[in-house]
Structure formats: C-alpha cells, structure tokens
Short mmCIF file of C-alpha atoms and ligand atoms in Angstrom, two decimals:
data_model
loop_
_atom_site.label_atom_id
_atom_site.label_comp_id
_atom_site.label_asym_id
_atom_site.label_seq_id
_atom_site.Cartn_x
_atom_site.Cartn_y
_atom_site.Cartn_z
CA MET A 58 -20.43 2.03 16.98
CA ASP A 59 -22.21 2.84 13.77
CA PHE A 60 -20.90 1.62 10.43
CA ALA A 61 -23.92 2.83 8.44
CA ARG A 62 -22.76 4.82 5.43
CA SER A 63 -23.28 8.54 5.51
CA ALA A 64 -25.17 10.07 2.57
CA ARG A 65 -21.88 11.53 1.33
CA ALA A 66 -20.05 8.18 1.50
CA GLU A 67 -22.97 6.44 -0.22
CA GLU A 68 -22.95 9.02 -2.99
CA TYR A 69 -19.19 8.67 -3.52
CA LEU A 70 -19.48 4.88 -3.49
CA THR A 71 -22.15 4.88 -6.18
CA ARG A 72 -19.99 7.11 -8.35
CA VAL A 73 -16.77 5.15 -7.75
CA ASN A 74 -18.52 1.84 -8.54
CA GLU A 75 -20.06 3.32 -11.68
CA PHE A 76 -16.70 4.69 -12.83
CA ILE A 77 -14.99 1.34 -12.25
CA ALA A 78 -17.76 -0.54 -14.11
CA THR A 79 -17.94 1.78 -17.10
CA GLU A 80 -14.39 3.11 -17.49
CA ILE A 81 -11.93 0.71 -15.84
CA GLU A 82 -13.30 -2.84 -16.04
CA PRO A 83 -13.86 -2.73 -19.83
CA VAL A 84 -10.18 -1.86 -20.46
CA GLU A 85 -8.35 -3.58 -17.60
CA ALA A 86 -7.66 -6.97 -19.21
CA ASP A 87 -6.34 -5.25 -22.36
CA TYR A 88 -4.21 -2.93 -20.21
CA HIS A 89 -2.40 -5.88 -18.62
CA ARG A 90 -2.07 -7.75 -21.93
CA GLU A 91 -0.69 -4.70 -23.74
CA LEU A 92 1.81 -3.95 -20.98
CA ALA A 93 3.03 -7.56 -20.83
CA ALA A 94 3.57 -7.59 -24.61
CA LEU A 95 5.87 -4.53 -24.59
CA ASP A 96 9.66 -4.94 -24.92
CA ASP A 97 9.91 -2.30 -22.21
CA PRO A 98 7.01 -2.73 -19.79
CA TRP A 99 8.36 0.08 -17.56
CA THR A 100 6.08 2.31 -19.56
CA VAL A 101 2.99 4.44 -18.91
CA LEU A 102 0.32 3.29 -21.36
CA PRO A 103 -1.70 6.23 -22.77
CA VAL A 104 -4.91 4.84 -21.29
CA MET A 105 -3.67 5.51 -17.74
CA PRO A 106 -3.41 9.34 -17.98
CA GLU A 107 -6.70 9.32 -19.90
CA LEU A 108 -8.46 7.45 -17.10
CA LYS A 109 -6.84 9.66 -14.46
CA ALA A 110 -8.04 12.80 -16.23
CA LYS A 111 -11.59 11.41 -16.35
CA ALA A 112 -11.55 10.41 -12.67
CA ARG A 113 -10.28 13.84 -11.74
CA ALA A 114 -12.89 15.60 -13.84
CA ALA A 115 -15.54 13.46 -12.12
CA GLY A 116 -14.32 14.64 -8.70
CA LEU A 117 -13.13 11.14 -7.78
CA TRP A 118 -9.60 12.18 -6.92
CA ASN A 119 -7.43 12.06 -3.77
CA LEU A 120 -10.35 10.63 -1.81
CA PHE A 121 -7.86 9.05 0.63
CA LEU A 122 -6.87 12.40 2.13
CA PRO A 123 -9.44 13.64 4.68
CA SER A 124 -8.47 17.29 4.26
CA VAL A 125 -9.21 17.04 0.52
CA SER A 126 -12.18 14.66 0.51
CA GLY A 127 -13.69 15.46 3.90
CA LEU A 128 -14.20 11.71 4.37
CA SER A 129 -13.55 9.92 7.67
CA THR A 130 -11.63 6.62 7.76
CA VAL A 131 -14.93 4.70 8.13
CA GLU A 132 -16.37 6.58 5.15
CA TYR A 133 -13.30 5.92 3.01
CA ALA A 134 -13.25 2.14 3.76
CA PRO A 135 -15.92 1.07 1.22
CA LEU A 136 -14.40 3.32 -1.44
CA ALA A 137 -10.96 1.73 -0.97
CA GLU A 138 -12.63 -1.69 -0.99
CA ALA A 139 -14.26 -0.89 -4.34
CA MET A 140 -10.90 0.26 -5.75
CA GLY A 141 -9.19 -2.87 -4.42
CA ARG A 142 -11.21 -5.10 -6.77
CA SER A 143 -9.05 -3.80 -9.62
CA ALA A 144 -5.25 -3.72 -9.90
CA ILE A 145 -5.25 -0.33 -11.63
CA ALA A 146 -8.19 1.52 -10.04
CA PRO A 147 -6.24 2.87 -7.03
CA GLU A 148 -3.82 4.65 -9.39
CA VAL A 149 -6.65 5.94 -11.59
CA PHE A 150 -8.17 7.68 -8.54
CA ASN A 151 -4.72 8.83 -7.25
CA CYS A 152 -5.26 6.66 -4.18
CA ASN A 153 -2.40 4.18 -4.62
CA ALA A 154 0.37 3.12 -2.29
CA PRO A 155 3.07 4.14 -1.62
CA ASP A 156 2.24 7.61 -2.97
CA THR A 157 -0.68 8.00 -0.56
CA GLY A 158 1.55 7.32 2.46
CA ASN A 159 4.19 9.71 1.15
CA MET A 160 1.56 12.40 0.50
CA GLU A 161 0.30 11.96 4.07
CA VAL A 162 3.85 12.47 5.36
CA LEU A 163 4.32 15.62 3.31
CA HIS A 164 0.89 16.86 4.27
CA LEU A 165 1.50 16.33 8.00
CA TYR A 166 5.23 17.04 8.33
CA GLY A 167 6.46 18.75 5.15
CA SER A 168 7.71 22.36 5.10
CA GLN A 169 6.01 24.83 2.76
CA GLU A 170 8.94 24.46 0.34
CA GLN A 171 8.76 20.63 0.46
CA GLN A 172 5.00 20.71 -0.06
CA ASP A 173 5.24 23.09 -3.01
CA ARG A 174 7.96 21.05 -4.68
CA TRP A 175 6.67 17.51 -4.05
CA LEU A 176 3.20 17.37 -2.49
CA THR A 177 1.53 19.54 -5.11
CA PRO A 178 2.65 17.44 -8.13
CA LEU A 179 1.85 14.23 -6.22
CA LEU A 180 -1.67 15.47 -5.47
CA GLU A 181 -1.99 16.46 -9.14
CA GLY A 182 -0.97 12.91 -10.10
CA GLU A 183 1.87 14.27 -12.24
CA ILE A 184 4.70 12.43 -10.50
CA ARG A 185 5.16 9.24 -8.48
CA SER A 186 7.26 8.53 -5.40
CA ALA A 187 8.95 5.73 -3.44
CA PHE A 188 9.61 5.01 0.23
CA CYS A 189 13.06 3.61 1.04
CA MET A 190 13.25 2.15 4.52
CA THR A 191 13.93 -1.60 4.22
CA GLU A 192 17.56 -2.73 3.87
CA PRO A 193 18.80 -6.10 2.58
CA ASP A 194 21.54 -6.42 5.20
CA VAL A 195 19.52 -5.90 8.40
CA ALA A 196 16.25 -7.33 9.76
CA SER A 197 14.11 -4.40 8.77
CA SER A 198 10.99 -5.46 10.66
CA ASP A 199 12.86 -3.83 13.56
CA ALA A 200 13.18 -0.26 12.33
CA THR A 201 15.83 0.56 14.95
CA ASN A 202 18.16 -1.71 12.90
CA MET A 203 18.29 0.65 9.88
CA ALA A 204 22.00 1.14 9.16
CA ALA A 205 22.04 3.40 6.08
CA THR A 206 23.23 6.83 7.17
CA ALA A 207 21.89 10.38 6.84
CA ILE A 208 24.69 12.48 8.33
CA VAL A 209 24.06 16.19 8.84
CA LYS A 210 27.11 18.40 8.21
CA ASP A 211 27.43 22.06 9.12
CA GLY A 212 28.04 24.52 6.32
CA PRO A 213 26.65 27.55 4.52
CA ASP A 214 22.83 27.81 4.15
CA GLY A 215 22.26 25.57 7.17
CA GLY A 216 24.56 22.80 5.96
CA GLU A 217 23.93 19.57 4.10
CA VAL A 218 22.84 15.98 4.68
CA VAL A 219 24.89 13.15 3.21
CA LEU A 220 23.28 9.76 2.52
CA ASN A 221 25.02 6.39 2.23
CA GLY A 222 23.67 2.84 2.22
CA ARG A 223 21.62 0.25 0.42
CA LYS A 224 17.83 -0.07 0.41
CA TRP A 225 15.58 -2.61 -1.24
CA PHE A 226 11.96 -3.36 -1.96
CA SER A 227 11.48 0.30 -2.74
CA THR A 228 8.05 0.06 -4.37
CA ASN A 229 7.33 2.37 -7.33
CA ILE A 230 10.97 3.20 -8.03
CA GLY A 231 10.78 1.67 -11.51
CA HIS A 232 7.86 3.87 -12.54
CA PRO A 233 8.81 6.23 -15.39
CA ASN A 234 7.22 9.12 -13.47
CA CYS A 235 8.91 8.38 -10.13
CA ARG A 236 10.73 11.61 -9.29
CA VAL A 237 11.29 11.55 -5.53
CA LEU A 238 11.86 9.09 -2.73
CA ILE A 239 11.77 9.28 1.02
CA PHE A 240 14.96 7.86 2.55
CA MET A 241 15.12 6.73 6.18
CA GLY A 242 18.67 6.92 7.56
CA LEU A 243 20.68 6.88 10.78
CA THR A 244 21.70 10.39 11.81
CA ASP A 245 22.79 10.12 15.44
CA PRO A 246 23.53 6.66 16.91
CA ASP A 247 24.03 8.25 20.36
CA ALA A 248 20.56 9.77 20.57
CA HIS A 249 17.53 8.09 22.19
CA LYS A 250 16.73 5.03 20.06
CA TYR A 251 13.59 6.67 18.66
CA GLN A 252 15.42 9.89 17.79
CA GLN A 253 18.39 8.46 15.87
CA HIS A 254 16.89 8.38 12.38
CA SER A 255 15.84 11.03 9.86
CA MET A 256 13.64 11.02 6.78
CA VAL A 257 15.05 12.81 3.77
CA LEU A 258 13.40 13.80 0.48
CA VAL A 259 15.67 12.70 -2.37
CA PRO A 260 15.06 13.67 -6.01
CA LEU A 261 15.63 10.46 -7.98
CA ASP A 262 18.12 12.15 -10.30
CA THR A 263 20.44 13.25 -7.46
CA PRO A 264 24.06 12.16 -8.17
CA GLY A 265 24.91 9.06 -6.14
CA VAL A 266 21.43 7.45 -6.36
CA THR A 267 21.59 4.19 -8.35
CA VAL A 268 18.72 1.77 -8.91
CA GLU A 269 20.75 -1.45 -9.21
CA ARG A 270 17.97 -3.89 -10.07
CA MET A 271 14.25 -4.49 -9.96
CA LEU A 272 13.20 -7.34 -7.68
CA PRO A 273 10.70 -10.06 -8.62
CA VAL A 274 7.85 -11.04 -6.30
CA PHE A 275 6.99 -14.67 -7.05
CA GLY A 276 8.54 -14.03 -10.47
CA ARG A 277 6.44 -10.89 -11.13
CA HIS A 278 8.02 -7.48 -11.46
CA ASP A 279 4.78 -5.50 -11.00
CA GLU A 280 5.58 -3.23 -13.94
CA PRO A 281 5.47 -0.33 -14.44
CA SER A 282 5.93 0.42 -10.69
CA GLY A 283 8.08 -2.44 -9.41
CA HIS A 284 10.25 -2.88 -6.34
CA GLY A 285 13.88 -1.76 -6.62
CA GLU A 286 17.21 -2.23 -4.90
CA VAL A 287 18.78 1.19 -4.57
CA VAL A 288 22.30 2.23 -3.61
CA PHE A 289 23.06 5.65 -2.12
CA THR A 290 26.69 6.73 -2.42
CA ASP A 291 27.62 10.12 -0.90
CA VAL A 292 24.28 11.60 -1.91
CA ARG A 293 24.46 15.29 -0.91
CA LEU A 294 21.39 17.42 -0.32
CA PRO A 295 20.70 20.68 1.49
CA VAL A 296 19.58 20.11 5.07
CA SER A 297 16.19 21.56 4.09
CA ALA A 298 15.54 18.17 2.41
CA VAL A 299 15.20 16.55 5.85
CA ILE A 300 11.51 16.17 6.71
CA ALA A 301 10.59 17.98 9.96
CA GLY A 302 14.29 18.21 10.90
CA PRO A 303 16.93 15.60 11.84
CA GLY A 304 16.05 12.80 14.29
CA ARG A 305 12.32 12.74 13.63
CA GLY A 306 12.24 9.71 11.31
CA PHE A 307 10.56 7.43 13.85
CA GLU A 308 7.92 9.91 14.80
CA ILE A 309 7.09 10.35 11.10
CA ALA A 310 7.14 6.59 10.49
CA GLN A 311 4.52 6.20 13.22
CA GLY A 312 2.35 8.81 11.47
CA ARG A 313 2.97 7.28 8.05
CA LEU A 314 2.26 3.78 9.17
CA GLY A 315 -0.95 4.73 10.98
CA PRO A 316 -4.15 5.61 9.11
CA GLY A 317 -2.60 5.23 5.64
CA ARG A 318 -1.66 1.66 6.25
CA VAL A 319 -5.21 0.47 6.87
CA HIS A 320 -5.94 1.34 3.24
CA HIS A 321 -4.13 -1.87 2.20
CA CYS A 322 -6.53 -3.89 4.35
CA MET A 323 -9.55 -2.10 2.91
CA ARG A 324 -8.38 -2.77 -0.64
CA LEU A 325 -7.65 -6.42 0.18
CA ILE A 326 -11.27 -6.92 1.26
CA GLY A 327 -12.21 -5.80 -2.27
CA LEU A 328 -9.65 -8.17 -3.79
CA ALA A 329 -11.07 -11.07 -1.76
CA GLU A 330 -14.59 -10.11 -2.91
CA LYS A 331 -13.39 -10.14 -6.51
CA ALA A 332 -11.86 -13.60 -6.02
CA LEU A 333 -15.07 -14.91 -4.45
CA SER A 334 -17.20 -13.55 -7.29
CA LEU A 335 -14.88 -15.17 -9.88
CA ALA A 336 -15.05 -18.44 -7.92
CA CYS A 337 -18.86 -18.34 -7.87
CA GLU A 338 -19.06 -17.57 -11.60
CA ARG A 339 -16.73 -20.45 -12.40
CA ALA A 340 -18.48 -22.85 -10.03
CA THR A 341 -21.90 -22.18 -11.53
CA THR A 342 -20.89 -22.17 -15.21
CA ARG A 343 -18.48 -25.13 -15.51
CA THR A 344 -19.51 -28.76 -15.28
CA ALA A 345 -17.63 -31.87 -14.16
CA PHE A 346 -18.96 -35.37 -13.46
CA GLY A 347 -22.35 -34.22 -14.70
CA LYS A 348 -22.77 -31.39 -12.20
CA PRO A 349 -21.80 -27.72 -11.89
CA LEU A 350 -18.52 -27.44 -9.95
CA ALA A 351 -20.45 -25.74 -7.15
CA ASN A 352 -22.32 -28.97 -6.46
CA LEU A 353 -19.22 -31.16 -6.23
CA GLY A 354 -17.35 -32.17 -3.09
CA GLY A 355 -17.27 -29.48 -0.41
CA ASN A 356 -17.36 -26.54 -2.83
CA ARG A 357 -20.60 -25.01 -1.49
CA GLU A 358 -19.17 -25.08 2.03
CA ARG A 359 -15.91 -23.53 0.82
CA ILE A 360 -17.84 -20.70 -0.83
CA ALA A 361 -19.92 -20.20 2.32
CA GLN A 362 -16.77 -20.14 4.48
CA ALA A 363 -15.24 -17.53 2.16
CA ARG A 364 -18.35 -15.30 2.50
CA ILE A 365 -18.17 -15.60 6.30
CA ALA A 366 -14.42 -14.88 6.36
CA ILE A 367 -14.72 -11.77 4.18
CA ASP A 368 -17.63 -10.35 6.18
CA GLN A 369 -15.83 -10.99 9.49
CA ALA A 370 -12.67 -9.32 8.21
CA ARG A 371 -14.62 -6.34 6.84
CA LEU A 372 -16.26 -5.77 10.21
CA LEU A 373 -12.86 -5.86 11.91
CA VAL A 374 -11.52 -3.33 9.37
CA LEU A 375 -14.49 -1.03 9.96
CA HIS A 376 -13.96 -1.37 13.68
CA ALA A 377 -10.28 -0.38 13.32
CA ALA A 378 -11.32 2.54 11.08
CA TRP A 379 -13.92 3.65 13.64
CA ARG A 380 -11.29 3.50 16.40
CA ILE A 381 -8.88 5.60 14.27
CA ASP A 382 -11.66 8.16 13.74
CA THR A 383 -12.71 8.27 17.38
CA VAL A 384 -9.53 7.75 19.47
CA GLY A 385 -6.74 8.24 16.90
CA ALA A 386 -4.21 5.87 15.28
CA GLN A 387 -1.95 5.74 18.32
CA ALA A 388 -4.70 4.50 20.67
CA ALA A 389 -5.97 2.16 17.93
CA ARG A 390 -2.61 0.38 17.59
CA SER A 391 -3.99 -3.02 18.61
CA GLU A 392 -6.96 -2.80 16.23
CA ILE A 393 -4.67 -1.69 13.35
CA SER A 394 -2.31 -4.62 13.99
CA GLN A 395 -5.27 -7.02 14.28
CA ILE A 396 -6.48 -6.27 10.76
CA LYS A 397 -2.96 -6.44 9.35
CA VAL A 398 -2.80 -10.04 10.54
CA VAL A 399 -6.39 -11.03 9.75
CA VAL A 400 -7.01 -9.49 6.34
CA PRO A 401 -4.04 -10.71 4.25
CA ASN A 402 -4.42 -14.22 5.69
CA MET A 403 -8.17 -14.18 5.01
CA ALA A 404 -7.59 -12.89 1.46
CA LEU A 405 -4.97 -15.58 0.80
CA GLY A 406 -7.45 -18.30 1.84
CA VAL A 407 -10.23 -16.93 -0.37
CA ILE A 408 -7.95 -16.38 -3.37
CA ASP A 409 -6.48 -19.86 -2.98
CA MET A 410 -9.98 -21.36 -2.96
CA ALA A 411 -10.83 -19.38 -6.12
CA ILE A 412 -7.62 -20.55 -7.84
CA GLN A 413 -8.47 -24.17 -7.00
CA LEU A 414 -11.97 -23.83 -8.47
CA HIS A 415 -10.46 -22.39 -11.66
CA GLY A 416 -8.18 -25.39 -12.09
CA ALA A 417 -5.00 -24.73 -14.08
CA ALA A 418 -6.52 -21.53 -15.50
CA GLY A 419 -6.30 -20.01 -12.02
CA MET A 420 -2.52 -20.17 -12.18
CA THR A 421 -2.32 -18.23 -15.45
CA ASP A 422 -2.68 -14.53 -16.14
CA ASP A 423 -5.97 -15.15 -17.99
CA PHE A 424 -7.55 -14.46 -14.59
CA PRO A 425 -6.33 -11.91 -12.03
CA LEU A 426 -6.05 -14.59 -9.31
CA ALA A 427 -2.34 -15.45 -9.50
CA ALA A 428 -1.41 -11.76 -9.29
CA ALA A 429 -3.92 -11.31 -6.46
CA TYR A 430 -2.31 -14.18 -4.54
CA ALA A 431 1.16 -12.64 -4.91
CA GLY A 432 -0.17 -9.25 -3.77
CA ALA A 433 -1.96 -10.65 -0.71
CA ARG A 434 1.05 -12.77 0.24
CA SER A 435 3.33 -9.74 0.01
CA LEU A 436 1.16 -7.89 2.49
CA ARG A 437 1.93 -10.44 5.20
CA LEU A 438 5.39 -8.79 5.06
CA ALA A 439 5.16 -5.41 3.38
CA ASP A 440 2.93 -3.92 6.05
CA GLY A 441 5.17 -5.45 8.74
CA PRO A 442 5.40 -9.22 9.32
CA ASP A 443 2.44 -10.93 11.02
CA GLU A 444 4.65 -11.81 13.98
CA VAL A 445 5.48 -8.18 14.70
CA HIS A 446 1.78 -7.27 14.69
CA LEU A 447 0.95 -10.20 16.95
CA GLY A 448 3.66 -8.91 19.30
CA VAL A 449 2.00 -5.46 19.36
CA ILE A 450 -1.43 -6.95 20.10
CA SER A 451 -0.17 -9.22 22.89
CA ARG A 452 1.91 -6.43 24.46
CA ILE A 453 -1.15 -4.17 24.67
CA GLU A 454 -3.28 -7.04 25.97
CA LEU A 455 -0.82 -8.13 28.64
CA LYS A 456 -0.21 -4.56 29.78
CA LYS A 457 -3.74 -4.55 31.18
CA TYR A 458 -2.67 -7.20 33.69
CA LEU A 459 0.60 -5.66 34.85
CA PRO A 460 0.52 -4.38 38.42
C1 FAD B 826 6.10 -6.59 -2.28
C2 FAD B 826 6.80 -5.84 -1.19
C3 FAD B 826 6.82 -4.45 -1.23
C4 FAD B 826 7.51 -3.73 -0.24
N1 FAD B 826 7.56 -2.36 -0.34
C5 FAD B 826 8.35 -1.68 0.52
C6 FAD B 826 8.56 -0.26 0.34
O1 FAD B 826 7.98 0.37 -0.55
N2 FAD B 826 9.44 0.37 1.16
C7 FAD B 826 10.10 -0.29 2.15
O2 FAD B 826 10.87 0.35 2.87
N3 FAD B 826 9.91 -1.63 2.36
C8 FAD B 826 9.07 -2.34 1.56
N4 FAD B 826 8.91 -3.70 1.72
C9 FAD B 826 9.70 -4.39 2.74
C10 FAD B 826 8.94 -4.80 3.99
O3 FAD B 826 8.49 -3.67 4.69
C11 FAD B 826 9.90 -5.67 4.82
O4 FAD B 826 10.13 -6.87 4.09
C12 FAD B 826 9.37 -5.99 6.20
O5 FAD B 826 9.36 -4.85 7.01
C13 FAD B 826 10.20 -7.09 6.90
O6 FAD B 826 11.55 -6.77 6.91
P1 FAD B 826 12.61 -7.87 6.39
O7 FAD B 826 12.24 -8.28 5.02
O8 FAD B 826 13.98 -7.35 6.61
O9 FAD B 826 12.37 -9.15 7.33
P2 FAD B 826 13.08 -9.47 8.71
O10 FAD B 826 13.05 -8.28 9.60
O11 FAD B 826 14.40 -10.10 8.43
O12 FAD B 826 12.09 -10.55 9.31
C14 FAD B 826 12.04 -11.88 8.73
C15 FAD B 826 11.09 -12.72 9.54
O13 FAD B 826 11.54 -12.82 10.89
C16 FAD B 826 10.44 -13.07 11.72
N5 FAD B 826 10.33 -12.04 12.75
C17 FAD B 826 10.70 -10.74 12.69
N6 FAD B 826 10.36 -10.10 13.82
C18 FAD B 826 9.75 -11.00 14.62
C19 FAD B 826 9.15 -10.95 15.90
N7 FAD B 826 9.14 -9.81 16.61
N8 FAD B 826 8.62 -12.08 16.40
C20 FAD B 826 8.64 -13.25 15.70
N9 FAD B 826 9.19 -13.36 14.48
C21 FAD B 826 9.73 -12.25 13.93
C22 FAD B 826 9.19 -13.03 10.83
O14 FAD B 826 8.85 -14.33 10.41
C23 FAD B 826 9.67 -12.18 9.69
O15 FAD B 826 8.90 -12.35 8.52
C24 FAD B 826 8.18 -4.43 0.80
C25 FAD B 826 8.13 -5.84 0.84
C26 FAD B 826 7.46 -6.54 -0.14
C27 FAD B 826 7.45 -8.04 -0.08
#
C-alpha cells in the first residue's frame, strides 16, 4: 500500500492549511467568545458566511465528495485531518457532519426531484440538515430496534407516508439554517429484518414536527448546531419523500455509515494533533519548581507516548481509507470499525494529557481542550458504541475459522 500524497492532494493540503492559518485561526477564538456572549447563541454569526464564501471562491469546497473533488478517500484524509484541528473549519469548507453524510445519501440514493430540492442547496452551503435515527426509548445501537413508524398509505399521486415517534440526539437540528431532516422509521414489521425500515426526507417546517428540547453534552449545547429531541406526530408527506422507496432504510444506512463515517476519525487525528501542539507549547513555556513543565515528572514520556499514539492511529486510518478505495466500504468493514474504536480512545488520551499539562486552565474555555474532550468522548458513542465495533471486528475475525 502507498500512502504517499498525490500531487493533487499535496496541492489541496497546502491551500487548506494556508486558508486555515490566514482566515480561520485568527478569528476562531473571537468567534466562540462572541457566540457564547449572545442571549440567543442559536445564531449564524456574519463571519461564518463570509468565510464560506471565501473558501468557495478559493475552490476549497465540498472536498469530501469524490464526484465533486475527484479525491480518493486516502487523498481526502490529510485534508479532513487539517480541518479537524479547528471546531469551525469543517463547516467553512462545507465538509461538516452530519450534512456530509446526508449529502452522500442524496447523491447516491436520491431521486432527481429530491436532489434538486435538497442536495443542491446543501452542496451550495445554503441550508443545513439533520439525521434522525436514534430514539430515547430503545437501544439504538441496534438499528433493528427503531420503533418510530413511517407507514405508507395508498392514495392519489402514489399515496402518502405518515411518520410518528420520538427521536433524539439529532445533531444540527438547532441550526437556524436547518431545513430538512432524514427520518428513519419502521414501515413493515413483517418484512425481512433488514427491509422493515425506510428513510424519509422531512422539511423541518412540516406540521407535526416539534423540536422539544436541545440536549447538553457534558453541559455544552454545541450552539448553533446542537443536538435535539424531536417528536413526530402524524407527519404527512407524499410518498415521493421516501428515499429510494419504502423498506430500503437499512441499505441506505450501510451506505451512509460507510465512507462518510471515517471522516470523523480523520478529523479526530487533527484534533489530537492540536491538543499535542498545545501541550508542547505549554510544557515548554511555563515553569514550576525551577524547570519548564516538560522537564518535570514523566511529562517528556507522556508527550512521546502521545506522538506515538497519534502516528499509529493515523496509519490505521490511512489503511482503512486505502481499503475503502481499493475493495470498497463493505469489504473494509473490519478496518472501518477498528479505527472507530482506536481513534476516539487515542484522542481522549492525548487531550486528557494536554488538559493535565494546562492545569486548571485546561478545564476552561480559554483553551479548546475541554470542548475537544467532549467531542472525542461523544464519538465513542455517536459513530456507534465501541462495543458494537468490537463485535463487528471479532465476528469477521472468527468467521475465518468457521468450518
Ligand atoms: C454528541 C452525539 C451526537 C449524536 N448525533 C446523532 C445524530 O445526529 N443522529 C442520530 O440518529 N444519532 C445520533 N447520536 C446517537 C448515537 O448514534 C447513539 O447514542 C448510539 O448509536 C448508541 O445508541 P444508544 O444511545 O441508544 O445506546 P444503547 O444502544 O442503549 O447502548 C448503550 C450501551 O450498551 C452497550 N452495548 C450496546 N450494544 C452492545 C454490544 N453489542 N455489546 C456490548 N455492549 C453493548 C454499550 O456500552 C453501549 O454504549 C449522537 C450521540 C451523541 C452522543
């Protein structure tokens, strides 16, 4: 396998890094401060559309989508890593979750009408979207448990689909520009277990859709995107809102949760790098007991271990990306699950070390470490719990030994 960067990837990386250094990093701390000071932080600050327009004009836009960027998964990895160093860069480049996953779904499975109505404005960065699968009342790590319903009823113009149920942790639903969500619901409990569910495109202003509350993650609401609890009460839509037709929810979930989901791991490598660089700066510029922090206790070893852990995890991510590019996401299931276990746990360790070296300051919002810790911890669940991924890896491993 060859992880050397192509000339095209190298060129993009130089430009992305330059854009982040000159346009994003100088304004990022103020962005967070200004947002936190607002009475209503569910607001788009003017600087965000300005940055997006600049990134777009620079051709650094929708790089996550191979058909737009022409980049392979291996080529995209260092770009996502660069974006992951900053909390706002992914959005600036229109490469942020969950919109990227939703765009991939619409790109792969959407009808022409669905693409015109939703994919085009998402690709333009004009609107945002949410993905509503997880439910508070069932163990949602097992997607066959989803109990909210998407019942198809016959009628004129092909009939309608009626949605009922409660979803939560719907990321992005608090964003002022969130206009559409993808709802996963039970359509036919008698069908094969992987053909019971459907995915439905729901305009956020459809009667019967109510965002009941925004959920905190370690006390943070992640404004202006957030994670909402959403109730669906007799939400009626034409059957043309069902993506790829009724009963194909699982098939689409497999597609959605394939290549797009390794982007989180790529970005987390960048976040861990950011934490390590902050730790090194702090350790070399602050003195205790007459020495720089770096020279106290086991701090040099901890920094060395962090460097090793990040480089190991990066290689595993590149390997998974290479497998996706060469054999496809389905055949790379073990490698994808491996990085989903390794990377968030690695990032948590590195960020925790950086927080410790910062002392009490590491727990505040004066540094991006506390938010980074919450984000990395979330990804031990949000991308599927570690245990589920370990189950996938062991199943594939043990299968080799079955008679
Ligand atoms: C910040 C954040 C953002 C999120 N964003 C979204 C979103 O945008 N859209 C969305 O639909 N969902 C989202 N989620 C939800 C996430 O996908 C679910 O939390 C996850 O799938 C687990 O489902 P659950 O919470 O119901 O946990 P459960 O299924 O109840 O599992 C709880 C625990 O049980 C154990 N467990 C489960 N299965 C196994 C197993 N096979 N072996 C051993 N132990 C096991 C694990 O310890 C697991 O953590 C988000 C979550 C977070 C924290």
